[in-house]
PDB file of C-alpha atoms in Angstrom:
ATOM      1  CA  UNK A   5      -0.104  -0.012  -0.150  1.00  0.00           C
ATOM      2  CA  UNK A   6       3.162   2.381   0.533  1.00  0.00           C
ATOM      3  CA  UNK A   7       4.286   1.594  -2.775  1.00  0.00           C
ATOM      4  CA  UNK A   8       0.698   2.479  -4.297  1.00  0.00           C
ATOM      5  CA  UNK A   9       0.463   5.649  -2.050  1.00  0.00           C
ATOM      6  CA  UNK A  10      -2.508   4.254  -0.637  1.00  0.00           C
ATOM      7  CA  UNK A  11      -2.173   5.314   3.037  1.00  0.00           C
ATOM      8  CA  UNK A  12      -5.522   6.485   4.439  1.00  0.00           C
ATOM      9  CA  UNK A  13      -4.299   6.117   8.199  1.00  0.00           C
ATOM     10  CA  UNK A  14      -1.993   8.819   7.349  1.00  0.00           C
ATOM     11  CA  UNK A  15      -4.858  11.159   7.317  1.00  0.00           C
ATOM     12  CA  UNK A  16      -6.068  10.999  10.721  1.00  0.00           C
ATOM     13  CA  UNK A  17      -6.042  13.963  12.990  1.00  0.00           C
ATOM     14  CA  UNK A  18      -3.413  13.586  15.491  1.00  0.00           C
ATOM     15  CA  UNK A  19      -4.745  16.086  17.772  1.00  0.00           C
ATOM     16  CA  UNK A  20      -8.277  14.709  17.688  1.00  0.00           C
ATOM     17  CA  UNK A  21      -6.797  11.293  18.242  1.00  0.00           C
ATOM     18  CA  UNK A  22      -4.628  11.846  21.207  1.00  0.00           C
ATOM     19  CA  UNK A  23      -5.850  14.804  22.980  1.00  0.00           C
ATOM     20  CA  UNK A  24      -8.506  12.867  25.195  1.00  0.00           C
ATOM     21  CA  UNK A  25      -5.751  10.770  26.213  1.00  0.00           C
ATOM     22  CA  UNK A  26      -2.801  13.127  26.628  1.00  0.00           C
ATOM     23  CA  UNK A  27      -4.530  16.305  28.104  1.00  0.00           C
ATOM     24  CA  UNK A  28      -6.905  17.189  30.669  1.00  0.00           C
ATOM     25  CA  UNK A  29      -7.996  15.670  34.017  1.00  0.00           C
ATOM     26  CA  UNK A  30      -8.033  12.044  32.637  1.00  0.00           C
ATOM     27  CA  UNK A  31      -4.832  12.305  30.855  1.00  0.00           C
ATOM     28  CA  UNK A  32      -2.523   9.339  31.072  1.00  0.00           C
ATOM     29  CA  UNK A  33       0.694   9.594  32.770  1.00  0.00           C
ATOM     30  CA  UNK A  34       3.666   9.476  30.216  1.00  0.00           C
ATOM     31  CA  UNK A  35       5.386   6.130  30.149  1.00  0.00           C
ATOM     32  CA  UNK A  36       6.408   3.499  27.738  1.00  0.00           C
ATOM     33  CA  UNK A  37       4.246   3.196  24.446  1.00  0.00           C
ATOM     34  CA  UNK A  38       4.399   0.592  21.825  1.00  0.00           C
ATOM     35  CA  UNK A  39       3.500   1.642  18.266  1.00  0.00           C
ATOM     36  CA  UNK A  40       2.532  -1.550  16.255  1.00  0.00           C
ATOM     37  CA  UNK A  41       2.632  -1.002  12.423  1.00  0.00           C
ATOM     38  CA  UNK A  42       4.157   2.587  12.889  1.00  0.00           C
ATOM     39  CA  UNK A  43       4.397   3.662   9.243  1.00  0.00           C
ATOM     40  CA  UNK A  44       5.800   7.079   8.662  1.00  0.00           C
ATOM     41  CA  UNK A  45       6.023   7.443  12.531  1.00  0.00           C
ATOM     42  CA  UNK A  46       3.269  10.352  12.842  1.00  0.00           C
ATOM     43  CA  UNK A  47       1.908   9.023  16.185  1.00  0.00           C
ATOM     44  CA  UNK A  48       5.244   7.912  17.373  1.00  0.00           C
ATOM     45  CA  UNK A  49       6.821  11.236  17.115  1.00  0.00           C
ATOM     46  CA  UNK A  50       3.559  12.882  18.453  1.00  0.00           C
ATOM     47  CA  UNK A  51       3.706  10.809  21.484  1.00  0.00           C
ATOM     48  CA  UNK A  52       7.450  11.264  21.862  1.00  0.00           C
ATOM     49  CA  UNK A  53       6.959  15.065  21.860  1.00  0.00           C
ATOM     50  CA  UNK A  54       4.563  14.701  24.812  1.00  0.00           C
ATOM     51  CA  UNK A  55       7.193  12.874  27.082  1.00  0.00           C
ATOM     52  CA  UNK A  56       6.493   9.223  26.170  1.00  0.00           C
ATOM     53  CA  UNK A  57       9.244   6.764  25.680  1.00  0.00           C
ATOM     54  CA  UNK A  58       8.071   5.052  22.372  1.00  0.00           C
ATOM     55  CA  UNK A  59       8.961   2.056  20.525  1.00  0.00           C
ATOM     56  CA  UNK A  60       7.699   1.868  17.063  1.00  0.00           C
ATOM     57  CA  UNK A  61       7.595  -1.330  14.970  1.00  0.00           C
ATOM     58  CA  UNK A  62       7.261  -1.700  11.184  1.00  0.00           C
ATOM     59  CA  UNK A  63       8.268  -4.185   8.343  1.00  0.00           C
ATOM     60  CA  UNK A  64       8.111  -1.469   5.586  1.00  0.00           C
ATOM     61  CA  UNK A  65      11.890   0.098   4.903  1.00  0.00           C
ATOM     62  CA  UNK A  66      10.253   2.871   3.076  1.00  0.00           C
ATOM     63  CA  UNK A  67       7.816   3.863   5.745  1.00  0.00           C
ATOM     64  CA  UNK A  68      10.717   3.471   8.583  1.00  0.00           C
ATOM     65  CA  UNK A  69      12.977   5.888   6.709  1.00  0.00           C
ATOM     66  CA  UNK A  70      10.631   8.582   6.595  1.00  0.00           C
ATOM     67  CA  UNK A  71       9.867   7.888  10.161  1.00  0.00           C
ATOM     68  CA  UNK A  72      13.306   8.456  11.263  1.00  0.00           C
ATOM     69  CA  UNK A  73      13.481  11.614   8.983  1.00  0.00           C
ATOM     70  CA  UNK A  74      10.247  12.867  10.801  1.00  0.00           C
ATOM     71  CA  UNK A  75      11.679  12.201  14.371  1.00  0.00           C
ATOM     72  CA  UNK A  76      14.948  14.031  13.463  1.00  0.00           C
ATOM     73  CA  UNK A  77      12.885  17.022  12.166  1.00  0.00           C
ATOM     74  CA  UNK A  78      10.989  17.320  15.451  1.00  0.00           C
ATOM     75  CA  UNK A  79      14.026  16.683  17.525  1.00  0.00           C
ATOM     76  CA  UNK A  80      12.688  13.521  19.275  1.00  0.00           C
ATOM     77  CA  UNK A  81      13.870  10.233  20.038  1.00  0.00           C
ATOM     78  CA  UNK A  82      12.039   7.049  19.160  1.00  0.00           C
ATOM     79  CA  UNK A  83      13.282   3.375  19.115  1.00  0.00           C
ATOM     80  CA  UNK A  84      12.557   2.354  15.655  1.00  0.00           C
ATOM     81  CA  UNK A  85      12.333  -1.570  15.286  1.00  0.00           C
ATOM     82  CA  UNK A  86      12.197  -3.235  11.798  1.00  0.00           C
ATOM     83  CA  UNK A  87      10.188  -6.356  12.472  1.00  0.00           C
ATOM     84  CA  UNK A  88       7.494  -8.575  11.710  1.00  0.00           C
ATOM     85  CA  UNK A  89       4.218  -7.459  13.724  1.00  0.00           C
ATOM     86  CA  UNK A  90       3.002 -11.180  13.660  1.00  0.00           C
ATOM     87  CA  UNK A  91       5.996 -11.951  15.713  1.00  0.00           C
ATOM     88  CA  UNK A  92       5.725  -9.177  18.046  1.00  0.00           C
ATOM     89  CA  UNK A  93       6.635 -11.182  21.147  1.00  0.00           C
ATOM     90  CA  UNK A  94       9.852 -12.541  19.458  1.00  0.00           C
ATOM     91  CA  UNK A  95      11.451  -9.170  18.588  1.00  0.00           C
ATOM     92  CA  UNK A  96      13.380  -8.859  22.015  1.00  0.00           C
ATOM     93  CA  UNK A  97      11.235  -5.955  23.233  1.00  0.00           C
ATOM     94  CA  UNK A  98      10.938  -5.651  27.072  1.00  0.00           C
ATOM     95  CA  UNK A  99       7.574  -5.952  28.452  1.00  0.00           C
ATOM     96  CA  UNK A 100       5.869  -3.150  30.628  1.00  0.00           C
ATOM     97  CA  UNK A 101       4.500  -0.810  28.080  1.00  0.00           C
ATOM     98  CA  UNK A 102       1.390   1.110  29.412  1.00  0.00           C
ATOM     99  CA  UNK A 103       0.001   2.042  26.195  1.00  0.00           C
ATOM    100  CA  UNK A 104      -0.017   0.216  22.973  1.00  0.00           C
ATOM    101  CA  UNK A 105      -1.865   0.990  19.809  1.00  0.00           C
ATOM    102  CA  UNK A 106      -2.403  -0.267  16.380  1.00  0.00           C
ATOM    103  CA  UNK A 107      -4.126   1.861  13.771  1.00  0.00           C
ATOM    104  CA  UNK A 108      -4.863  -0.500  10.969  1.00  0.00           C
ATOM    105  CA  UNK A 109      -1.862  -2.814  10.923  1.00  0.00           C
ATOM    106  CA  UNK A 110      -3.136  -6.145  12.417  1.00  0.00           C
ATOM    107  CA  UNK A 111      -6.408  -6.239  10.635  1.00  0.00           C
ATOM    108  CA  UNK A 112      -4.754  -6.770   7.469  1.00  0.00           C
ATOM    109  CA  UNK A 113      -2.629  -9.748   8.544  1.00  0.00           C
ATOM    110  CA  UNK A 114      -3.321 -13.555   7.997  1.00  0.00           C
ATOM    111  CA  UNK A 115      -5.163 -15.387  10.911  1.00  0.00           C
ATOM    112  CA  UNK A 116      -1.793 -16.907  12.185  1.00  0.00           C
ATOM    113  CA  UNK A 117       0.145 -13.552  12.108  1.00  0.00           C
ATOM    114  CA  UNK A 118      -3.105 -11.891  13.807  1.00  0.00           C
ATOM    115  CA  UNK A 119      -2.805 -14.525  16.648  1.00  0.00           C
ATOM    116  CA  UNK A 120       0.893 -14.013  16.984  1.00  0.00           C
ATOM    117  CA  UNK A 121       0.522 -10.046  17.180  1.00  0.00           C
ATOM    118  CA  UNK A 122      -2.168 -10.516  19.733  1.00  0.00           C
ATOM    119  CA  UNK A 123      -0.031 -12.734  21.999  1.00  0.00           C
ATOM    120  CA  UNK A 124       2.588 -10.214  21.693  1.00  0.00           C
ATOM    121  CA  UNK A 125       0.460  -7.353  22.619  1.00  0.00           C
ATOM    122  CA  UNK A 126      -0.658  -9.487  25.785  1.00  0.00           C
ATOM    123  CA  UNK A 127       2.910 -10.564  26.598  1.00  0.00           C
ATOM    124  CA  UNK A 128       4.344  -6.796  26.344  1.00  0.00           C
ATOM    125  CA  UNK A 129       1.594  -4.871  28.031  1.00  0.00           C
ATOM    126  CA  UNK A 130       1.866  -3.915  31.733  1.00  0.00           C
ATOM    127  CA  UNK A 131      -1.188  -4.714  34.000  1.00  0.00           C
ATOM    128  CA  UNK A 132      -3.563  -2.141  33.477  1.00  0.00           C
ATOM    129  CA  UNK A 133      -2.135  -0.739  30.150  1.00  0.00           C
ATOM    130  CA  UNK A 134      -4.438   0.667  27.593  1.00  0.00           C
ATOM    131  CA  UNK A 135      -4.815  -0.529  23.946  1.00  0.00           C
ATOM    132  CA  UNK A 136      -6.008   1.689  21.141  1.00  0.00           C
ATOM    133  CA  UNK A 137      -7.096  -0.479  18.003  1.00  0.00           C
ATOM    134  CA  UNK A 138      -8.108   0.604  14.743  1.00  0.00           C
ATOM    135  CA  UNK A 139      -9.958  -1.668  12.383  1.00  0.00           C
ATOM    136  CA  UNK A 140     -12.497  -1.626   9.470  1.00  0.00           C
ATOM    137  CA  UNK A 141     -15.599  -3.619   9.546  1.00  0.00           C
ATOM    138  CA  UNK A 142     -14.870  -7.192   8.218  1.00  0.00           C
ATOM    139  CA  UNK A 143     -15.373  -7.505   4.666  1.00  0.00           C
ATOM    140  CA  UNK A 144     -13.953  -8.741   1.416  1.00  0.00           C
ATOM    141  CA  UNK A 145     -12.174  -5.739  -0.239  1.00  0.00           C
ATOM    142  CA  UNK A 146      -9.661  -5.397  -3.312  1.00  0.00           C
ATOM    143  CA  UNK A 147      -7.034  -3.178  -1.881  1.00  0.00           C
ATOM    144  CA  UNK A 148      -8.139  -2.289   1.916  1.00  0.00           C
ATOM    145  CA  UNK A 149      -7.460  -4.833   4.598  1.00  0.00           C
ATOM    146  CA  UNK A 150     -10.164  -7.288   5.238  1.00  0.00           C
ATOM    147  CA  UNK A 151     -10.948  -5.810   8.641  1.00  0.00           C
ATOM    148  CA  UNK A 152     -12.361  -7.432  11.641  1.00  0.00           C
ATOM    149  CA  UNK A 153     -15.501  -6.758  13.643  1.00  0.00           C
ATOM    150  CA  UNK A 154     -15.881  -6.347  17.710  1.00  0.00           C
ATOM    151  CA  UNK A 155     -16.378  -9.932  18.509  1.00  0.00           C
ATOM    152  CA  UNK A 156     -13.398 -10.930  16.180  1.00  0.00           C
ATOM    153  CA  UNK A 157     -11.223  -8.556  18.179  1.00  0.00           C
ATOM    154  CA  UNK A 158     -12.271  -9.586  21.632  1.00  0.00           C
ATOM    155  CA  UNK A 159     -12.012 -13.345  20.571  1.00  0.00           C
ATOM    156  CA  UNK A 160      -8.560 -12.503  19.492  1.00  0.00           C
ATOM    157  CA  UNK A 161      -7.054 -10.808  22.409  1.00  0.00           C
ATOM    158  CA  UNK A 162      -8.838 -13.482  24.914  1.00  0.00           C
ATOM    159  CA  UNK A 163      -9.322 -13.021  28.378  1.00  0.00           C
ATOM    160  CA  UNK A 164      -6.477 -10.715  29.060  1.00  0.00           C
ATOM    161  CA  UNK A 165      -8.279  -7.663  27.909  1.00  0.00           C
ATOM    162  CA  UNK A 166     -11.627  -5.733  28.653  1.00  0.00           C
ATOM    163  CA  UNK A 167     -13.285  -3.603  25.974  1.00  0.00           C
ATOM    164  CA  UNK A 168     -13.753  -0.398  27.390  1.00  0.00           C
ATOM    165  CA  UNK A 169     -15.100   1.815  24.129  1.00  0.00           C
ATOM    166  CA  UNK A 170     -15.836   1.434  20.644  1.00  0.00           C
ATOM    167  CA  UNK A 171     -16.620   4.392  18.272  1.00  0.00           C
ATOM    168  CA  UNK A 172     -16.852   5.071  14.547  1.00  0.00           C
ATOM    169  CA  UNK A 173     -14.203   7.411  13.338  1.00  0.00           C
ATOM    170  CA  UNK A 174     -15.819   7.868   9.827  1.00  0.00           C
ATOM    171  CA  UNK A 175     -15.385  11.563   8.331  1.00  0.00           C
ATOM    172  CA  UNK A 176     -16.688  13.113   5.419  1.00  0.00           C
ATOM    173  CA  UNK A 177     -13.179  13.882   4.088  1.00  0.00           C
ATOM    174  CA  UNK A 178     -12.327  10.242   3.822  1.00  0.00           C
ATOM    175  CA  UNK A 179     -12.105   8.555   0.537  1.00  0.00           C
ATOM    176  CA  UNK A 180     -15.371   6.657  -0.320  1.00  0.00           C
ATOM    177  CA  UNK A 181     -13.814   3.172  -0.011  1.00  0.00           C
ATOM    178  CA  UNK A 182     -12.495   4.003   3.402  1.00  0.00           C
ATOM    179  CA  UNK A 183     -15.837   5.434   4.381  1.00  0.00           C
ATOM    180  CA  UNK A 184     -17.436   2.170   3.183  1.00  0.00           C
ATOM    181  CA  UNK A 185     -15.250   0.056   5.301  1.00  0.00           C
ATOM    182  CA  UNK A 186     -16.379   1.907   8.244  1.00  0.00           C
ATOM    183  CA  UNK A 187     -13.143   2.322  10.394  1.00  0.00           C
ATOM    184  CA  UNK A 188     -13.744   1.940  14.150  1.00  0.00           C
ATOM    185  CA  UNK A 189     -11.558   2.758  17.099  1.00  0.00           C
ATOM    186  CA  UNK A 190     -11.522   0.453  20.120  1.00  0.00           C
ATOM    187  CA  UNK A 191     -10.147   1.147  23.474  1.00  0.00           C
ATOM    188  CA  UNK A 192      -9.218  -1.903  25.640  1.00  0.00           C
ATOM    189  CA  UNK A 193      -7.615  -2.314  29.056  1.00  0.00           C
ATOM    190  CA  UNK A 194      -5.214  -5.068  30.247  1.00  0.00           C
ATOM    191  CA  UNK A 195      -6.546  -6.889  33.084  1.00  0.00           C
ATOM    192  CA  UNK A 196      -4.398  -6.916  36.124  1.00  0.00           C
ATOM    193  CA  UNK A 197      -5.455 -10.453  36.606  1.00  0.00           C
ATOM    194  CA  UNK A 198      -7.181 -13.075  34.616  1.00  0.00           C
ATOM    195  CA  UNK A 199      -9.982 -15.638  35.859  1.00  0.00           C
ATOM    196  CA  UNK A 200      -8.394 -19.007  35.993  1.00  0.00           C
ATOM    197  CA  UNK A 201      -4.946 -17.826  36.891  1.00  0.00           C
ATOM    198  CA  UNK A 202      -3.201 -19.629  39.727  1.00  0.00           C
ATOM    199  CA  UNK A 203      -1.378 -17.211  42.171  1.00  0.00           C
ATOM    200  CA  UNK A 204       1.128 -19.069  44.193  1.00  0.00           C
ATOM    201  CA  UNK A 205       1.860 -17.971  47.815  1.00  0.00           C
ATOM    202  CA  UNK A 206       5.412 -17.812  48.877  1.00  0.00           C
TER     203      UNK A 206
END
């Protein structure tokens, strides 16, 4: 999609996306953030400028090159990692991220890669961490990712996460194919404990 120049995720309003989480009385305390499928680094650089320590993962060399340029232009530091999101838990990243987000990457993966990515998210998230997940509604499409519905996402992530909120992010300025795909933003929280876990007393 980068080769074709078809990157609708690059058109999102960063201020509108992040302001509720970064500013105001309910703002998250800056900590460690994991950008899954970072693309050209818009979100990673934005968060880094707000005091977050960001690790950003992508497999596209062209996107990562632009991301590094963007970070240099804005004078911020981001840990850029070239890697397969489907192998997220095997990239040598240190667990404990308090904010994780994927704005359209995992929805386009194969089923096995989706499971690998979800396992990595769960492994790397700190207890109570927040996950932002953007996906199209499930459907068959020529160029755009096949997407996933709410029940697919909840089943993919399993018992380790609670779905807190879901909202449509369709806007009139989106290209018609993207509007028809009905992009939806989900917010989830990593459970501090999972039913069925066994806690051993010392």
